[in-house]
Coordinates of C-alpha atoms in Angstrom, one line a residue:
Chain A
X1 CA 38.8 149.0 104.5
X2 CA 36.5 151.5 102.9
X3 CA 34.4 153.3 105.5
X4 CA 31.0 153.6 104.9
X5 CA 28.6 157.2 104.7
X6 CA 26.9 157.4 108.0
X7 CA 31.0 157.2 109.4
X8 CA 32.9 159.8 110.4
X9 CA 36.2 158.2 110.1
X10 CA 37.4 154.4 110.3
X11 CA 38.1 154.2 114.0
X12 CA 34.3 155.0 114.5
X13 CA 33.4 152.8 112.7
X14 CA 35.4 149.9 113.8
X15 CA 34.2 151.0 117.4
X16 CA 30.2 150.4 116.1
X17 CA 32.0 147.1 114.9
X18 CA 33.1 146.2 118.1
X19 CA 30.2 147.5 120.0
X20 CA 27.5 145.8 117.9
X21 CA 29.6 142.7 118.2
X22 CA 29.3 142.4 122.5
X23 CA 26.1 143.4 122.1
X24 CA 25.2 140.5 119.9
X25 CA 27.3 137.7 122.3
X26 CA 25.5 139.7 125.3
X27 CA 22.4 138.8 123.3
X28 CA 23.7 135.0 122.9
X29 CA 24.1 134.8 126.2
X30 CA 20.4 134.9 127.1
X31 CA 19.6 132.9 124.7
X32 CA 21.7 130.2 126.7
X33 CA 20.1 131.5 130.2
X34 CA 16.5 130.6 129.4
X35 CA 18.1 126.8 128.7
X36 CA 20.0 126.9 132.4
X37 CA 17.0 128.5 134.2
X38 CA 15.4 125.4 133.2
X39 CA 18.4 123.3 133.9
X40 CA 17.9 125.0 137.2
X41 CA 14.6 125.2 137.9
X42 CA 14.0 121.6 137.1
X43 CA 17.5 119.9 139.9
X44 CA 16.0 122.3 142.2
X45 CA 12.2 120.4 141.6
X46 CA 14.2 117.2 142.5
X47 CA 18.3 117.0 142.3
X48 CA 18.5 113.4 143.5
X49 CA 16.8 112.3 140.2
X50 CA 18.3 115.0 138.1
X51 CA 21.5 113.8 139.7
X52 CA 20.9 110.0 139.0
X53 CA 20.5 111.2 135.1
X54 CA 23.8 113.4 134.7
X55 CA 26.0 110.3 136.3
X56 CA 24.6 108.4 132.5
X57 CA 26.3 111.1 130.6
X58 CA 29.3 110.1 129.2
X59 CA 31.9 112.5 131.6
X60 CA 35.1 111.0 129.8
X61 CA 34.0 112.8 126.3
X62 CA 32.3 115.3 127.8
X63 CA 35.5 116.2 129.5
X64 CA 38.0 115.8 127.1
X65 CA 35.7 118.2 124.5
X66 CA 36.2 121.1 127.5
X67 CA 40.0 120.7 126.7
X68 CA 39.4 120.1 122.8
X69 CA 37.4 123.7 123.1
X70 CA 39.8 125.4 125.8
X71 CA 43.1 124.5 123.0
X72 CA 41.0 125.7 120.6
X73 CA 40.6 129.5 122.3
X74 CA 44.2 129.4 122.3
X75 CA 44.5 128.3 119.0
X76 CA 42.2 131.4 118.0
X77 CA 44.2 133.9 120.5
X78 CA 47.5 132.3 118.2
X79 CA 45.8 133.4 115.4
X80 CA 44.5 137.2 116.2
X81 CA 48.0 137.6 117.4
X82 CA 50.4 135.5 115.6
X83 CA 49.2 133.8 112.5
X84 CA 45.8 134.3 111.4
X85 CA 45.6 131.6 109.0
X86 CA 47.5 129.0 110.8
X87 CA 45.2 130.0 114.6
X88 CA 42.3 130.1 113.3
X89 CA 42.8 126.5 110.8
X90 CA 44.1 124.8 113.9
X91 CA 40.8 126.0 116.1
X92 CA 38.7 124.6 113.0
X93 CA 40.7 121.2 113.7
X94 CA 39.9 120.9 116.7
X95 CA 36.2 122.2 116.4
X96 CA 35.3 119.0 114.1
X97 CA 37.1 117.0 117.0
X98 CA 34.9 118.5 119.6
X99 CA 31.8 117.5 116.8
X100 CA 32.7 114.1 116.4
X101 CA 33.2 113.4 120.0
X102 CA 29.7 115.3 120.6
X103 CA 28.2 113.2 117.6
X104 CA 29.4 109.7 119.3
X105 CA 28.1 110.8 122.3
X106 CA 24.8 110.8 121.1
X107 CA 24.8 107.9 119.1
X108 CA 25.9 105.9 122.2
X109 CA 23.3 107.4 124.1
X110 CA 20.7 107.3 121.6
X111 CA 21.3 103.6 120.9
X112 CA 20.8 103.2 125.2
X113 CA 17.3 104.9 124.5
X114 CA 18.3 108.2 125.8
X115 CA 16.6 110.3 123.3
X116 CA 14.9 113.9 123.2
X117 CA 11.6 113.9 124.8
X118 CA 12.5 110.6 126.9
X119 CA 12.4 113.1 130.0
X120 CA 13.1 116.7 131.1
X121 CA 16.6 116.2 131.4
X122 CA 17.3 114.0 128.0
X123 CA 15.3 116.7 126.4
X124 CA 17.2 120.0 128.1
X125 CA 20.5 117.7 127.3
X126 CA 20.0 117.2 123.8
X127 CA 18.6 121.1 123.3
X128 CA 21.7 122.7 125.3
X129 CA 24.2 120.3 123.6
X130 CA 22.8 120.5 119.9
X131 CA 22.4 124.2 120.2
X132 CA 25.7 124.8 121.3
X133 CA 26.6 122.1 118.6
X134 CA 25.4 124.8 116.1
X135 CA 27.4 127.5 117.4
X136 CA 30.6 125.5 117.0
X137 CA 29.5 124.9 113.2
X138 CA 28.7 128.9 113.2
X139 CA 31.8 129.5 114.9
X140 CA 34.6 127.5 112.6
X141 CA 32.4 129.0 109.4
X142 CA 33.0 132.7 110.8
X143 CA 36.6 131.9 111.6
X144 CA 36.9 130.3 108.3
X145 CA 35.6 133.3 106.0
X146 CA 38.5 135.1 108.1
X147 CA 41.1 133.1 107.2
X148 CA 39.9 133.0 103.9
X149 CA 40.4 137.2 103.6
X150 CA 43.1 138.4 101.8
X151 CA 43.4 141.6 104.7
X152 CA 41.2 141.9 107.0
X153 CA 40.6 144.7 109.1
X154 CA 41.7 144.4 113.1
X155 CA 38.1 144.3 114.2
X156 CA 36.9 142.0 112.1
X157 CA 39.5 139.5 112.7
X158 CA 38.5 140.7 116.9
X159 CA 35.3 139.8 116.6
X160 CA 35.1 136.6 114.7
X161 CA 37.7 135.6 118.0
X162 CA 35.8 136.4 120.3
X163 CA 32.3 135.1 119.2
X164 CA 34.3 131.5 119.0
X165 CA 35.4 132.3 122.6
X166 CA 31.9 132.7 123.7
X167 CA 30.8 129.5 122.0
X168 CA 33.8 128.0 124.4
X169 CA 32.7 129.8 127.4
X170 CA 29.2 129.0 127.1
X171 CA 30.4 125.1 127.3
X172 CA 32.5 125.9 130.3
X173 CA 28.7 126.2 131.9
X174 CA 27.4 123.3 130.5
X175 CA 30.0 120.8 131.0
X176 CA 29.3 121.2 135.2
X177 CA 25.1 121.4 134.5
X178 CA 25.5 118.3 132.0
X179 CA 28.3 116.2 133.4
X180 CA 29.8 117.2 136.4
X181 CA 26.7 117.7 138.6
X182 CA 27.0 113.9 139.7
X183 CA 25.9 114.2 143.3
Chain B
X1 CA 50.8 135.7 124.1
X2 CA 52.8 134.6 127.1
X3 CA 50.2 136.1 128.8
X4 CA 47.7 134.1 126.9
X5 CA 49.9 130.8 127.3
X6 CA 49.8 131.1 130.8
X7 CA 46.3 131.7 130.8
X8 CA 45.3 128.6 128.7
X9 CA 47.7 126.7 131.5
X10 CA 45.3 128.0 134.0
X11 CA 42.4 127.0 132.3
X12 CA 43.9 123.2 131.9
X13 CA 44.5 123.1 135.8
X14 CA 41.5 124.6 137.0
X15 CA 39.6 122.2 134.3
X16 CA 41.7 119.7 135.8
X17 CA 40.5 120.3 139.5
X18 CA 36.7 120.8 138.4
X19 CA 36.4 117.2 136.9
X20 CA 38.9 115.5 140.0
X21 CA 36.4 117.6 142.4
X22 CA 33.6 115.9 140.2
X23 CA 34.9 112.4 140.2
X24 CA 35.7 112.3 143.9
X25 CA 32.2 113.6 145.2
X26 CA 34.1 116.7 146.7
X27 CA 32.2 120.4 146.7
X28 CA 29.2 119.4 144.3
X29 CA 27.6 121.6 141.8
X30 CA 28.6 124.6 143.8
X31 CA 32.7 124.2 143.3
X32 CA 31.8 123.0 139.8
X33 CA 30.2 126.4 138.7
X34 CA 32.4 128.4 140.9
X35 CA 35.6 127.3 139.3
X36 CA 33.3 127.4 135.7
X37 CA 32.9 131.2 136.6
X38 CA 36.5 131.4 137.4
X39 CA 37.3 129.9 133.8
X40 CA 34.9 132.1 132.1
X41 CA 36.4 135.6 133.5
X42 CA 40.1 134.1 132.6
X43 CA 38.5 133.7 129.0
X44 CA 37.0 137.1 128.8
X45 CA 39.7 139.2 130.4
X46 CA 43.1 137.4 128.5
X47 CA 41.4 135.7 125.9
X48 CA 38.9 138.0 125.0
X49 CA 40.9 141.3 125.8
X50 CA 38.4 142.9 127.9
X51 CA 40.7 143.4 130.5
X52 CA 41.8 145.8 127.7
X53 CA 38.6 147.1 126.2
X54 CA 37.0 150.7 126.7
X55 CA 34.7 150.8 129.5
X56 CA 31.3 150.9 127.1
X57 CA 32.3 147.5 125.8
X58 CA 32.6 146.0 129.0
X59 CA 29.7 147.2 130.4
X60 CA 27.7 145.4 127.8
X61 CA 28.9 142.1 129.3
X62 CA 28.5 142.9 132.5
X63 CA 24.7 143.7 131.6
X64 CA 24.2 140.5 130.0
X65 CA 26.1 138.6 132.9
X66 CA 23.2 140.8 135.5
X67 CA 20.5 139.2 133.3
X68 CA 21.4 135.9 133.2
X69 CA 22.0 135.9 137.0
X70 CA 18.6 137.5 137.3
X71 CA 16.9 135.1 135.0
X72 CA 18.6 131.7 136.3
X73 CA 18.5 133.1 140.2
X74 CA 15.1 133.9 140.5
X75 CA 13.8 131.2 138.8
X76 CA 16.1 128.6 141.1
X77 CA 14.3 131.0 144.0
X78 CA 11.1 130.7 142.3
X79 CA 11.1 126.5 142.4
X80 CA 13.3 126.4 145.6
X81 CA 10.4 128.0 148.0
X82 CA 6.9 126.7 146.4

């Protein structure tokens, strides 16, 4: 990998990589917190309702997408580590499983009249859900340009991982505030 | 990447546990973001290598992690005691 001017050498600049990279997920990361502040905010105003509206989502998808998405880390790990192109193909799989599933979901609950805008909690649903939905879709096209390099360098490879491992961890926080939070 | 096996193992079990806790009524959301906080520091430290990282890359995180708490803490405070 060539290195560019304002460099001194390659390991510095695949340290600024790096660096820029957590900075950016740290960055993510808030974006997310404003969404569960309100997810927060609003259970504390009144959980028993909030509560009553979580027990309609559907926990068997919503579940079985937390392993789809925890396989799928591993997959990417595989992949950093092992094979590249065979990782980070099989987390791509499994991302389009974890859409579909996410896409039924909706359907089902937008046939049932739970739509956006139906009340605070259909709304923060559908905005944390679909938001995340988009980082999935960022996510396999990041891991996908990867693959598709003939040699890439170690750091970019590192951080196209781990920006898909955020996307999972961020629905390890959602799948409690949208599904699990029955009582 | 038996490290990593192992740790996607863990992840399956305590997943596991968070949605039996859920379906039996047991802990509430407590337990459930407890053991989703458990799952996310398994991700960043095998998964993620930060276990491995230099110390100014994990400080980053740990900054954003503050803010979060900040943000989603005091705004539960803010509602809880009106």
């Amino acid at each position: 990998m060539s290195v560019a001017t304002h460099f001194a050498d390659e390991a510095q600049q695949a340290h600024a990589a790096r660096l820029g990279m957590w900075v950016f997920l740290a960055s993510e990361l808030l974006l997310f917190a404003g969404l569960f502040a309100l997810w927060a905010g609003y259970r504390e105003h009144d959980p028993a309702a909030f509560a009553a509206e979580v027990r309609r989502t559907d926990l068997a998808l919503g579940s079985a997408n937390t392993f789809v998405l925890l396989t799928a880390s591993f997959a990417v790990v595989a992949g950093v580590r092992v094979r590249r192109r065979l990782g980070f193909s099989v987390a791509i799989g499994l991302g389009l499983v974890f859409l579909a599933l996410k896409a039924w979901e909706w359907r089902d609950h937008v046939r049932e009249g739970l739509v956006p805008g139906r009340d605070v909690f259909w709304t923060l649903y559908y905005a944390a859900t679909g938001l995340h939905a988009l980082h999935v879709i960022v996510g396999m096209t990041v891991l996908g340009s990867v693959a598709a390099m003939r040699r890439p360098a170690d750091h970019v490879v590192e951080n196209a991982a781990n920006y898909w491992h955020l996307v999972d961890v961020i629905w390890l926080f959602l799948w409690p505030a949208f599904y699990l939070a029955r009582a | 990447m038996r490290r990593a096996f192992v740790a996607w193992v863990a992840l399956v079990v305590l997943a596991a546990i968070s949605l039996a806790c859920s379906v039996a009524g047991v802990g509430g959301v407590a337990v459930a973001f407890g053991i989703a906080a458990v799952k996310a520091v398994v991700v960043a430290a095998v998964f993620m290598e930060l276990a491995d990282r230099p110390f100014g890359l994990r400080v980053v995180l740990a900054v954003g992690v503050a803010m979060v708490a900040l943000l989603v803490g005091l705004a539960t405070a803010d509602v809880g005691t009106r």
